Short mmCIF file of C-alpha atoms in Angstrom, two decimals:
data_model
loop_
_atom_site.label_atom_id
_atom_site.label_comp_id
_atom_site.label_asym_id
_atom_site.label_seq_id
_atom_site.Cartn_x
_atom_site.Cartn_y
_atom_site.Cartn_z
CA MET A 666 7.33 -23.94 27.81
CA THR A 667 4.56 -26.21 29.10
CA GLY A 668 2.71 -29.17 27.58
CA GLU A 669 -0.92 -28.26 27.02
CA ALA A 670 -2.18 -24.81 26.17
CA PRO A 671 -4.05 -23.12 29.00
CA ARG A 672 -7.77 -22.56 28.68
CA ARG A 673 -8.79 -19.28 27.10
CA ARG A 674 -10.18 -16.65 29.41
CA ARG A 675 -13.13 -14.55 28.39
CA ILE A 676 -11.98 -11.00 27.64
CA PRO A 677 -14.48 -8.19 28.34
CA PRO A 678 -15.21 -5.80 25.44
CA GLU A 679 -13.78 -2.81 27.27
CA THR A 680 -10.37 -4.53 27.27
CA TYR A 681 -10.42 -4.75 23.48
CA LEU A 682 -11.44 -1.10 23.30
CA PHE A 683 -8.62 -0.10 25.62
CA PHE A 684 -5.96 -1.80 23.53
CA LEU A 685 -7.48 -0.53 20.29
CA ALA A 686 -7.33 3.01 21.68
CA LEU A 687 -3.73 2.44 22.81
CA PHE A 688 -2.60 1.13 19.44
CA ALA A 689 -4.52 3.86 17.61
CA PHE A 690 -2.85 6.49 19.79
CA ILE A 691 0.58 5.11 18.86
CA ALA A 692 -0.23 4.88 15.14
CA PHE A 693 -1.87 8.28 14.79
CA LEU A 694 0.65 10.14 16.95
CA SER A 695 3.70 8.65 15.23
CA HIS A 696 2.30 9.54 11.78
CA ALA A 697 0.98 12.99 12.73
CA PRO A 698 3.72 14.95 10.87
CA LEU A 699 2.96 13.03 7.66
CA LEU A 700 -0.83 13.17 7.53
CA ARG A 701 -0.99 15.78 4.75
CA LEU A 702 1.66 14.18 2.58
CA PRO A 703 0.41 13.89 -1.03
CA TYR A 704 -0.16 10.49 -2.58
CA TYR A 705 2.73 8.23 -3.49
CA TRP A 706 3.28 5.98 -6.52
CA ASP A 707 0.52 3.31 -6.77
CA GLU A 708 -1.76 5.43 -4.62
CA LEU A 709 -2.11 8.03 -7.37
CA GLY A 710 -1.59 5.53 -10.17
CA GLN A 711 -4.24 2.98 -9.20
CA PHE A 712 -5.96 2.89 -5.84
CA VAL A 713 -7.01 6.49 -5.23
CA PRO A 714 -8.28 7.00 -8.82
CA ALA A 715 -10.25 3.75 -8.57
CA ALA A 716 -11.71 4.85 -5.23
CA LEU A 717 -12.57 8.26 -6.68
CA ASP A 718 -14.45 6.52 -9.51
CA ILE A 719 -16.65 4.79 -6.92
CA PHE A 720 -16.98 8.00 -4.90
CA HIS A 721 -17.90 10.22 -7.86
CA GLY A 722 -20.10 7.49 -9.31
CA GLY A 723 -22.20 7.31 -6.17
CA PHE A 724 -21.47 3.58 -5.70
CA ARG A 725 -23.45 2.77 -8.86
CA GLY A 726 -22.66 -0.50 -10.64
CA ALA A 727 -20.46 0.83 -13.44
CA ALA A 728 -18.35 2.84 -10.98
CA TRP A 729 -16.96 -0.31 -9.37
CA ILE A 730 -14.81 -1.01 -12.43
CA PRO A 731 -12.16 1.76 -12.70
CA HIS A 732 -12.35 4.03 -15.75
CA SER A 733 -9.95 6.83 -14.75
CA THR A 734 -7.15 4.27 -14.40
CA VAL A 735 -6.47 0.89 -15.96
CA PRO A 736 -8.80 -1.79 -14.51
CA ASN A 737 -7.19 -4.95 -13.18
CA ALA A 738 -7.91 -7.97 -11.01
CA HIS A 739 -7.68 -6.13 -7.68
CA PRO A 740 -11.09 -6.40 -5.96
CA PRO A 741 -12.80 -3.15 -4.96
CA GLY A 742 -12.90 -3.68 -1.18
CA VAL A 743 -10.34 -1.07 -0.14
CA MET A 744 -11.48 1.41 -2.76
CA ALA A 745 -15.10 1.09 -1.61
CA TYR A 746 -13.96 1.62 2.00
CA LEU A 747 -12.19 4.85 1.06
CA ALA A 748 -15.18 6.03 -0.99
CA ALA A 749 -17.44 5.39 2.02
CA ILE A 750 -15.13 7.39 4.29
CA TRP A 751 -15.09 10.28 1.81
CA THR A 752 -18.88 10.16 1.52
CA VAL A 753 -19.15 10.73 5.26
CA ALA A 754 -16.16 13.01 5.93
CA GLY A 755 -15.53 14.59 2.52
CA TYR A 756 -12.68 13.94 0.12
CA SER A 757 -9.16 15.00 1.10
CA VAL A 758 -5.68 13.53 1.38
CA LEU A 759 -5.93 13.98 5.16
CA HIS A 760 -9.10 11.89 5.40
CA THR A 761 -7.49 9.19 3.27
CA ARG A 762 -4.48 9.03 5.59
CA LEU A 763 -6.70 8.89 8.68
CA ALA A 764 -8.83 6.14 7.14
CA MET A 765 -5.78 3.97 6.45
CA LEU A 766 -4.32 4.60 9.91
CA LEU A 767 -7.59 3.39 11.39
CA VAL A 768 -7.12 0.14 9.45
CA ALA A 769 -3.54 -0.09 10.71
CA SER A 770 -4.69 0.46 14.32
CA VAL A 771 -7.20 -2.39 14.11
CA ALA A 772 -4.50 -4.51 12.45
CA LEU A 773 -2.19 -3.92 15.42
CA LEU A 774 -4.94 -5.05 17.78
CA VAL A 775 -5.59 -8.21 15.77
CA ALA A 776 -1.86 -8.92 15.50
CA PHE A 777 -1.64 -8.54 19.28
CA LEU A 778 -4.48 -11.03 19.81
CA LEU A 779 -2.94 -13.43 17.29
CA ALA A 780 0.39 -13.25 19.12
CA ILE A 781 -1.40 -14.10 22.37
CA GLU A 782 -3.01 -17.10 20.66
CA LEU A 783 0.23 -18.38 19.15
CA CYS A 784 2.25 -17.79 22.32
CA ARG A 785 -0.14 -19.32 24.82
CA ASN A 786 2.59 -21.74 25.93
CA VAL A 787 5.26 -19.04 26.22
CA ARG A 788 6.07 -17.54 29.59
CA GLY A 789 5.78 -13.80 30.14
CA ALA A 790 3.96 -11.38 27.86
CA PRO A 791 5.54 -11.93 24.41
CA ALA A 792 2.55 -10.44 22.54
CA PHE A 793 3.50 -6.93 23.67
CA MET A 794 7.01 -7.20 22.23
CA ALA A 795 5.63 -8.75 19.03
CA VAL A 796 3.34 -5.79 18.45
CA PHE A 797 6.11 -3.32 19.35
CA LEU A 798 8.34 -4.92 16.72
CA LEU A 799 5.54 -4.76 14.16
CA SER A 800 4.70 -1.12 14.85
CA ALA A 801 8.40 -0.17 14.59
CA SER A 802 8.94 -2.15 11.39
CA PRO A 803 9.84 0.19 8.50
CA LEU A 804 7.54 -1.70 6.14
CA PHE A 805 4.57 -1.55 8.51
CA PHE A 806 5.18 2.08 9.44
CA ALA A 807 5.27 3.19 5.81
CA GLN A 808 2.30 1.10 4.68
CA ALA A 809 0.18 2.12 7.68
CA MET A 810 -0.69 5.46 6.07
CA LEU A 811 -0.66 4.51 2.37
CA ALA A 812 -3.90 3.89 0.47
CA GLN A 813 -2.87 0.49 -0.83
CA LEU A 814 -4.14 -3.07 -0.43
CA ASP A 815 -1.51 -4.69 1.72
CA MET A 816 -2.29 -3.24 5.15
CA PRO A 817 -6.01 -4.20 4.88
CA ALA A 818 -4.87 -7.60 3.57
CA MET A 819 -2.67 -7.99 6.65
CA LEU A 820 -5.61 -7.15 8.91
CA CYS A 821 -7.91 -9.69 7.24
CA THR A 822 -5.23 -12.40 7.07
CA CYS A 823 -4.38 -12.11 10.77
CA LEU A 824 -8.06 -11.99 11.73
CA ALA A 825 -8.85 -15.07 9.65
CA LEU A 826 -5.89 -16.98 11.14
CA LEU A 827 -6.84 -15.95 14.68
CA LEU A 828 -10.45 -17.06 14.26
CA PHE A 829 -9.39 -20.32 12.60
CA LEU A 830 -7.00 -21.17 15.44
CA GLN A 831 -9.85 -20.45 17.88
CA ASP A 832 -12.00 -22.89 15.87
CA LYS A 833 -14.52 -20.19 14.96
CA ILE A 834 -14.89 -21.63 11.49
CA ARG A 835 -17.79 -19.60 10.14
CA LEU A 836 -16.31 -16.32 11.33
CA ALA A 837 -12.95 -17.34 9.86
CA ALA A 838 -14.65 -18.03 6.52
CA LEU A 839 -16.27 -14.58 6.62
CA ALA A 840 -12.90 -12.98 7.39
CA CYS A 841 -11.42 -14.87 4.43
CA THR A 842 -14.24 -13.56 2.25
CA ALA A 843 -13.40 -10.01 3.29
CA LEU A 844 -9.75 -10.81 2.56
CA VAL A 845 -10.30 -11.92 -1.04
CA LEU A 846 -12.45 -8.83 -1.66
CA VAL A 847 -9.46 -6.77 -0.50
CA LYS A 848 -6.76 -8.61 -2.45
CA GLU A 849 -7.16 -11.53 -4.81
CA THR A 850 -4.00 -13.34 -3.67
CA GLY A 851 -5.65 -13.70 -0.25
CA LEU A 852 -7.37 -16.77 -1.70
CA LEU A 853 -4.34 -18.73 -0.46
CA VAL A 854 -5.58 -18.40 3.12
CA PRO A 855 -9.03 -20.07 2.77
CA LEU A 856 -7.41 -22.65 0.48
CA LEU A 857 -4.98 -23.59 3.26
CA PHE A 858 -7.73 -23.69 5.89
CA GLY A 859 -10.01 -25.81 3.73
CA VAL A 860 -7.29 -28.33 2.93
CA TRP A 861 -6.24 -28.48 6.58
CA LEU A 862 -9.80 -29.26 7.68
CA LEU A 863 -10.12 -31.93 5.02
CA TYR A 864 -6.89 -33.46 6.36
CA GLU A 865 -8.53 -33.48 9.79
CA LYS A 866 -11.61 -35.14 8.23
CA ARG A 867 -13.84 -32.12 8.91
CA GLY A 868 -15.49 -31.89 5.52
CA ARG A 869 -18.50 -29.83 6.61
CA ASP A 870 -16.29 -27.21 8.19
CA ALA A 871 -14.01 -27.20 5.15
CA ALA A 872 -16.98 -26.42 2.89
CA TRP A 873 -17.31 -22.98 4.49
CA PHE A 874 -14.07 -21.95 2.82
CA LEU A 875 -15.65 -22.26 -0.60
CA LEU A 876 -17.42 -18.98 0.21
CA PRO A 877 -14.34 -16.77 -0.37
CA ALA A 878 -13.68 -18.48 -3.71
CA ALA A 879 -17.28 -17.82 -4.76
CA ALA A 880 -17.00 -14.15 -3.77
CA LEU A 881 -13.76 -13.67 -5.70
CA GLY A 882 -15.18 -15.57 -8.66
CA GLY A 883 -18.19 -13.27 -8.67
CA TRP A 884 -15.94 -10.20 -8.82
CA LEU A 885 -13.89 -11.65 -11.69
CA ILE A 886 -17.07 -12.39 -13.66
CA VAL A 887 -18.21 -8.79 -13.21
CA LEU A 888 -14.75 -7.57 -14.22
CA ALA A 889 -14.64 -9.80 -17.30
CA ARG A 890 -18.04 -8.60 -18.45
CA GLY A 891 -17.06 -4.97 -17.98
CA THR A 892 -13.60 -5.14 -19.57
CA GLY A 893 -13.52 -8.22 -21.78
CA HIS A 894 -10.60 -9.64 -19.78
CA LEU A 895 -10.80 -12.01 -16.82
CA PHE A 896 -8.13 -10.02 -14.95
CA GLY A 897 -9.12 -6.60 -16.25
CA ASN A 898 -6.47 -6.15 -18.96
CA SER A 899 -4.01 -8.31 -20.85
CA GLU A 900 -0.91 -6.37 -19.72
CA PHE A 901 -1.74 -6.94 -16.04
CA THR A 902 -2.08 -10.67 -16.76
CA ARG A 903 1.19 -10.83 -18.66
CA TYR A 904 3.21 -8.84 -16.14
CA ASN A 905 1.88 -10.53 -13.00
CA LEU A 906 1.36 -14.12 -14.16
CA TYR A 907 3.52 -14.94 -17.19
CA TYR A 908 6.48 -12.61 -16.78
CA PRO A 909 7.56 -13.74 -13.24
CA PHE A 910 7.10 -17.41 -14.13
CA HIS A 911 10.71 -17.97 -15.14
CA PRO A 912 13.23 -20.09 -13.17
CA VAL A 913 15.77 -17.29 -12.76
CA ARG A 914 13.22 -14.60 -11.93
CA PHE A 915 11.46 -16.96 -9.51
CA ALA A 916 14.73 -17.85 -7.76
CA PHE A 917 15.70 -14.20 -7.46
CA ALA A 918 12.24 -13.24 -6.15
CA LEU A 919 12.28 -16.08 -3.61
CA GLY A 920 15.74 -15.14 -2.39
CA ARG A 921 14.74 -11.51 -2.10
CA ARG A 922 11.63 -12.34 -0.08
CA LEU A 923 13.51 -14.67 2.27
CA TYR A 924 16.24 -12.06 2.67
CA TYR A 925 13.70 -9.42 3.66
CA LEU A 926 11.79 -11.61 6.13
CA PHE A 927 14.74 -13.23 7.82
CA PHE A 928 17.75 -10.94 7.47
CA GLN A 929 17.09 -7.27 6.59
CA ASP A 930 16.55 -4.62 9.29
CA PHE A 931 18.27 -6.79 11.92
CA HIS A 932 15.76 -9.61 11.33
CA TRP A 933 18.73 -11.96 11.47
CA ILE A 934 18.64 -11.60 15.26
CA GLY A 935 15.19 -13.17 15.33
CA THR A 936 16.11 -15.73 12.67
CA ILE A 937 18.96 -17.09 14.80
CA ALA A 938 16.52 -17.48 17.68
CA ILE A 939 13.99 -19.27 15.42
CA LEU A 940 16.62 -21.77 14.25
CA LEU A 941 17.64 -22.50 17.84
CA ALA A 942 14.04 -22.71 19.07
CA TRP A 943 13.04 -25.05 16.25
CA ARG A 944 15.32 -27.71 17.71
CA ARG A 945 13.63 -27.19 21.08
CA ALA A 946 10.17 -27.94 19.60
CA VAL A 947 8.86 -24.46 20.36
CA PHE A 948 6.83 -24.53 17.13
CA SER A 949 5.61 -28.12 17.32
CA ASN A 950 1.92 -27.53 18.13
CA ARG A 951 -0.98 -27.31 15.67
CA ALA A 952 -1.26 -23.52 15.74
CA TRP A 953 2.37 -22.96 14.80
CA ARG A 954 2.31 -25.64 12.10
CA ILE A 955 -0.59 -23.85 10.42
CA ALA A 956 1.12 -20.48 10.84
CA TRP A 957 4.40 -21.65 9.32
CA ILE A 958 2.65 -23.32 6.39
CA LEU A 959 0.81 -20.05 5.78
CA ILE A 960 4.11 -18.16 5.73
CA GLY A 961 5.64 -20.75 3.39
CA ILE A 962 2.88 -20.84 0.78
CA HIS A 963 2.55 -17.05 0.87
CA VAL A 964 6.26 -16.55 0.19
CA LEU A 965 6.37 -19.22 -2.53
CA PHE A 966 3.26 -18.00 -4.31
CA LEU A 967 4.24 -14.33 -4.17
CA SER A 968 7.62 -15.30 -5.62
CA ALA A 969 5.95 -16.99 -8.60
CA VAL A 970 3.47 -14.19 -9.40
CA GLY A 971 3.61 -10.40 -9.26
CA GLY A 972 6.11 -8.77 -11.59
CA ALA A 973 6.98 -5.89 -9.25
CA MET A 974 8.45 -8.06 -6.43
CA LEU A 975 7.50 -5.46 -3.83
CA GLU A 976 8.27 -6.20 -0.19
CA ARG A 977 4.87 -4.85 0.84
CA TYR A 978 3.37 -8.09 -0.52
CA LEU A 979 4.91 -9.80 2.53
CA LEU A 980 2.99 -7.62 4.97
CA PRO A 981 0.16 -10.16 5.61
CA VAL A 982 2.60 -12.65 7.18
CA LEU A 983 4.95 -10.14 8.84
CA PRO A 984 3.09 -10.17 12.22
CA VAL A 985 3.42 -13.96 12.34
CA VAL A 986 7.15 -13.75 11.65
CA TYR A 987 7.70 -11.22 14.46
CA THR A 988 5.62 -13.34 16.82
CA ALA A 989 7.75 -16.36 15.93
CA MET A 990 10.91 -14.39 16.65
CA VAL A 991 9.66 -13.28 20.06
CA ALA A 992 8.44 -16.79 20.90
CA ALA A 993 11.82 -18.20 19.88
CA MET A 994 13.69 -15.73 22.08
CA SER A 995 11.83 -17.16 25.08
CA ILE A 996 14.38 -19.99 25.15
CA TYR A 997 17.12 -17.50 26.05
CA PRO A 998 18.01 -16.74 29.66
CA GLY A 999 16.54 -13.46 30.94
CA PRO A 1000 19.31 -10.95 30.12
CA LEU A 1001 20.02 -12.42 26.67
CA LYS A 1002 16.31 -12.44 25.82
CA VAL A 1003 15.93 -8.78 26.75
CA VAL A 1004 19.09 -7.73 24.91
CA SER A 1005 18.07 -9.64 21.77
CA GLN A 1006 14.57 -8.17 21.72
CA LEU A 1007 15.81 -4.63 22.30
CA ALA A 1008 18.54 -5.01 19.66
CA LEU A 1009 15.97 -6.15 17.10
CA LEU A 1010 13.63 -3.32 18.07
CA ALA A 1011 16.47 -0.79 17.72
CA GLY A 1012 17.41 -2.22 14.33
CA LEU A 1013 13.86 -1.82 13.10
CA ILE A 1014 13.68 1.78 14.31
CA VAL A 1015 16.96 2.61 12.55
CA GLY A 1016 15.68 0.91 9.39
CA ASN A 1017 12.99 3.57 9.07
CA PHE A 1018 15.68 6.18 8.37
CA TRP A 1019 18.62 4.20 6.95
CA ASN A 1020 18.60 3.27 3.25
CA PRO A 1021 20.38 0.04 2.28
CA PRO A 1022 23.34 0.13 -0.14
CA TYR A 1023 21.34 -1.43 -3.01
CA PRO A 1024 18.14 -0.62 -4.93
CA PHE A 1025 14.91 -0.92 -2.97
CA PRO A 1026 11.35 0.44 -3.22
CA PHE A 1027 11.16 3.81 -1.49
CA GLU A 1028 7.96 2.69 0.24
CA ASN A 1029 9.94 0.16 2.32
CA ASN A 1030 10.80 2.92 4.78
CA LEU A 1031 10.57 6.69 5.19
CA ALA A 1032 12.44 7.23 1.93
CA PHE A 1033 9.02 7.46 0.28
CA THR A 1034 8.35 10.67 2.21
CA ASP A 1035 11.53 12.20 0.78
CA PHE A 1036 10.48 11.15 -2.71
CA VAL A 1037 7.03 12.70 -2.30
CA ALA A 1038 8.41 15.90 -0.76
CA LEU A 1039 10.80 16.39 -3.69
CA GLN A 1040 8.03 15.69 -6.20
CA GLN A 1041 5.78 18.21 -4.44
CA THR A 1042 8.51 20.87 -4.45
CA ALA A 1043 9.15 20.40 -8.15
CA ALA A 1044 5.42 20.34 -8.96
CA GLU A 1045 4.87 23.64 -7.14
CA PHE A 1046 7.91 25.14 -8.89
CA VAL A 1047 6.81 24.32 -12.43
CA ALA A 1048 3.18 25.28 -11.72
CA ARG A 1049 4.34 28.68 -10.47
CA ASN A 1050 7.11 29.44 -12.98
CA TYR A 1051 5.83 27.72 -16.14
CA PRO A 1052 2.04 28.13 -15.97
CA SER A 1053 1.53 27.90 -19.74
CA GLU A 1054 4.27 25.40 -20.60
CA ARG A 1055 3.84 21.68 -21.19
CA ILE A 1056 6.04 19.77 -18.74
CA ALA A 1057 7.90 16.66 -19.88
CA THR A 1058 8.52 14.02 -17.24
CA VAL A 1059 7.74 10.40 -16.34
CA TRP A 1060 5.19 8.69 -14.17
CA PRO A 1061 4.30 9.10 -11.30
CA LEU A 1062 4.92 12.85 -11.57
CA THR A 1063 2.82 13.00 -14.75
CA SER A 1064 -0.22 11.88 -12.73
CA ALA A 1065 0.65 14.20 -9.84
CA LEU A 1066 0.79 17.22 -12.17
CA GLY A 1067 -2.33 16.24 -14.06
CA SER A 1068 -4.83 16.22 -11.19
CA PRO A 1069 -5.25 18.62 -8.25
CA GLU A 1070 -7.02 15.84 -6.33
CA PHE A 1071 -3.68 14.16 -5.65
CA GLY A 1072 -2.35 16.99 -3.48
CA TYR A 1073 0.57 18.32 -5.55
CA VAL A 1074 -0.87 21.25 -7.53
CA SER A 1075 -3.86 23.57 -7.19
CA ARG A 1076 -4.69 23.28 -10.89
CA ALA A 1077 -3.85 20.72 -13.55
CA VAL A 1078 -0.55 21.23 -15.37
CA PRO A 1079 -0.27 20.07 -19.02
CA VAL A 1080 2.25 17.24 -19.34
CA HIS A 1081 4.12 15.33 -21.99
CA SER A 1082 4.68 11.81 -20.70
CA LEU A 1083 8.01 10.12 -21.35
CA PRO A 1084 8.18 6.32 -20.94
CA ASP A 1085 11.41 6.61 -18.94
CA PHE A 1086 14.63 8.60 -18.67
CA THR A 1087 16.78 6.32 -20.81
CA PRO A 1088 18.88 8.03 -23.51
CA HIS A 1089 16.63 6.60 -26.23
CA SER A 1090 13.46 8.06 -24.68
CA VAL A 1091 15.05 11.48 -24.10
CA ASP A 1092 16.47 11.62 -27.65
CA ALA A 1093 13.17 10.48 -29.17
CA ALA A 1094 11.28 13.51 -27.80
CA ASP A 1095 10.65 16.47 -30.11
CA TRP A 1096 11.71 19.19 -27.68
CA GLN A 1097 10.61 22.07 -29.90
CA ARG A 1098 7.07 20.70 -30.19
CA ASP A 1099 6.30 18.40 -27.23
CA ALA A 1100 7.74 20.36 -24.29
CA ARG A 1101 10.35 22.95 -23.39
CA VAL A 1102 10.64 22.05 -19.69
CA LEU A 1103 11.78 18.71 -18.28
CA VAL A 1104 11.54 17.44 -14.71
CA PHE A 1105 14.24 14.81 -14.16
CA PHE A 1106 14.54 12.49 -11.13
CA PRO A 1107 15.57 8.90 -10.28
CA ARG A 1108 12.72 6.47 -9.69
CA MET A 1109 14.98 3.92 -8.00
CA TRP A 1110 17.44 4.14 -5.14
CA GLU A 1111 20.84 3.48 -6.71
CA PRO A 1112 23.71 4.51 -4.43
CA ARG A 1113 27.15 4.94 -5.95
CA TRP A 1114 28.61 2.05 -3.97
CA SER A 1115 26.22 -0.81 -4.70
CA TRP A 1116 26.68 -4.40 -5.82
CA THR A 1117 24.20 -3.65 -8.61
CA ASN A 1118 26.87 -1.45 -10.25
CA ILE A 1119 28.97 -4.54 -10.99
CA GLU A 1120 28.91 -5.09 -14.75
CA LEU A 1121 28.08 -8.83 -14.46
CA VAL A 1122 25.08 -8.01 -12.28
CA ARG A 1123 23.93 -5.39 -14.78
CA LYS A 1124 24.23 -7.89 -17.65
CA ILE A 1125 22.03 -10.35 -15.77
CA TRP A 1126 19.62 -7.55 -14.95
CA ARG A 1127 19.44 -6.49 -18.59
CA HIS A 1128 18.94 -10.04 -19.84
CA PHE A 1129 16.23 -11.17 -17.43
CA TYR A 1130 14.55 -7.88 -16.50
CA GLY A 1131 15.12 -5.66 -19.55
CA TYR A 1132 17.10 -3.16 -17.47
CA GLU A 1133 18.47 -0.11 -19.29
CA PRO A 1134 20.49 2.57 -17.41
CA GLU A 1135 18.94 6.02 -17.24
CA ILE A 1136 20.61 9.08 -18.64
CA SER A 1137 22.96 10.99 -16.33
CA SER A 1138 22.80 14.70 -15.52
CA SER A 1139 26.00 15.36 -17.51
CA GLU A 1140 24.57 13.53 -20.53
CA MET A 1141 21.38 15.56 -20.20
CA ARG A 1142 23.31 18.84 -20.34
CA SER A 1143 25.30 17.66 -23.36
CA ARG A 1144 22.01 17.56 -25.29
CA GLY A 1145 21.49 21.31 -24.95
CA ILE A 1146 19.18 20.98 -21.93
CA THR A 1147 20.01 23.45 -19.14
CA SER A 1148 19.44 22.85 -15.43
CA VAL A 1149 17.53 25.71 -13.78
CA ALA A 1150 16.71 24.23 -10.36
CA ARG A 1151 17.71 21.22 -8.27
CA TRP A 1152 16.68 19.94 -4.84
CA GLU A 1153 18.22 17.15 -2.76
CA ARG A 1154 16.91 15.29 0.24
CA ARG A 1155 18.73 12.45 2.03
CA GLY A 1156 20.35 11.01 -1.07
CA GLN A 1157 17.45 11.63 -3.44
CA TRP A 1158 17.19 14.53 -5.89
CA ILE A 1159 15.00 16.14 -8.51
CA GLU A 1160 16.04 18.61 -11.20
CA ILE A 1161 14.28 21.05 -13.55
CA TYR A 1162 15.66 21.57 -17.06
CA GLU A 1163 14.87 24.09 -19.78
CA VAL A 1164 15.38 23.09 -23.39
CA SER A 1165 17.54 25.54 -25.34
CA PRO A 1166 16.75 26.48 -28.95
CA THR A 1167 19.74 24.41 -30.08
CA ALA A 1168 18.33 21.20 -28.62
CA PRO A 1169 17.29 18.53 -31.15
CA SER A 1170 13.94 19.52 -32.67
CA VAL A 1171 13.29 16.21 -34.42
CA PRO A 1172 13.48 12.74 -32.97
CA VAL A 1173 16.99 11.31 -32.87
CA ARG A 1174 17.00 7.68 -33.95
#
């Protein structure tokens, strides 16, 4: 490490283009086998339907507020981007995947430039390893192709931080404006920058960061006028603002987020280096202080709001964390530094295919592709073998069966939506009237040997999260429901049942 940061060199545009092409080549090539994979979970539940509303509505005013799905506080930036791509290239799942991979490619470039900025005092070329770690990360790899908000939010967050550290205040404010029009929680970033500039007694510069707040406020006014709710609907407000705001749920969410950032997928290797480097003042300059505060407020805020507690919410700060790990490893002697970096890289690669021994969102790694493949197989089976039957199942398969636009079926299949697969919900269905075919599958990864199977843990889960175990396959058969097909894929499964005439024909209370 040296004292003062070296002066920035002017980089010619063709250099940026070269690295963008390189990162795009890596992103597109690595995802090539998955480009026609149908939509997953929130893609078909929220973001793609909302984008289709804008697309089919011709970008007219009313189309910006979703009507084919439940409107909420999420700004329309990503949905408008997808609608614009479809307007030019035509609508298809393939074009959606390519559009999101383009965002991910630009995000890799910006993360690379941000790593260069943060590691200007670090010997060698740490930015390359930082971007390799990011591109191999299971969370980044999965989210790179999904039509969701968090990859674009990562791009805008890293761009805003990069421009702010380069003292390009107006451009940073514009990047923050784009960020809040992608995801509302991005308002944390301009808030931090504005407060930091006020601390440095740069009031005029700080005023620029009122622009993102004005843009987000404008969207919320439009949303409130169109829906009657400031955040689009009362359930969204309750689930994402009031429900998580409980000491136990907050503590659990915070612990889970810290665990993911600093331990899971061999992150502990980088965390050890960070703790050692902190004592060596590796992170003592202005740029790193801002970066660490950004990580801290992001983790704290996303632990206090957002009922789902999804790891993808951490994506905006993940490039900074990997850069910090690589910068910290610079204190190691040559062989140890190389071994540590390669061990972390190997751990991340393995994490794409290895599922942890506890519940986790399938979208955290390639498990989501297994989930989608099983859903697609079952959807094709029922569409082919039960063309006139109403199919009982739960979301997200209900949405997948109900619209050919989502890539699962060639024509809409009539569905009877169950709230869940708990014994109460299954027994409450009128199987002689509502449906005679049931598609049954787990929506959560729950391995047999998991700490969540401990009765004390389940009691806590039930008390604070309303958890209720789902019905088992043996219990399903005991109700006169016969299995006719079953598929398994790397620990996940999906099963088709036919209801026999002796099954309960009236709701069981």
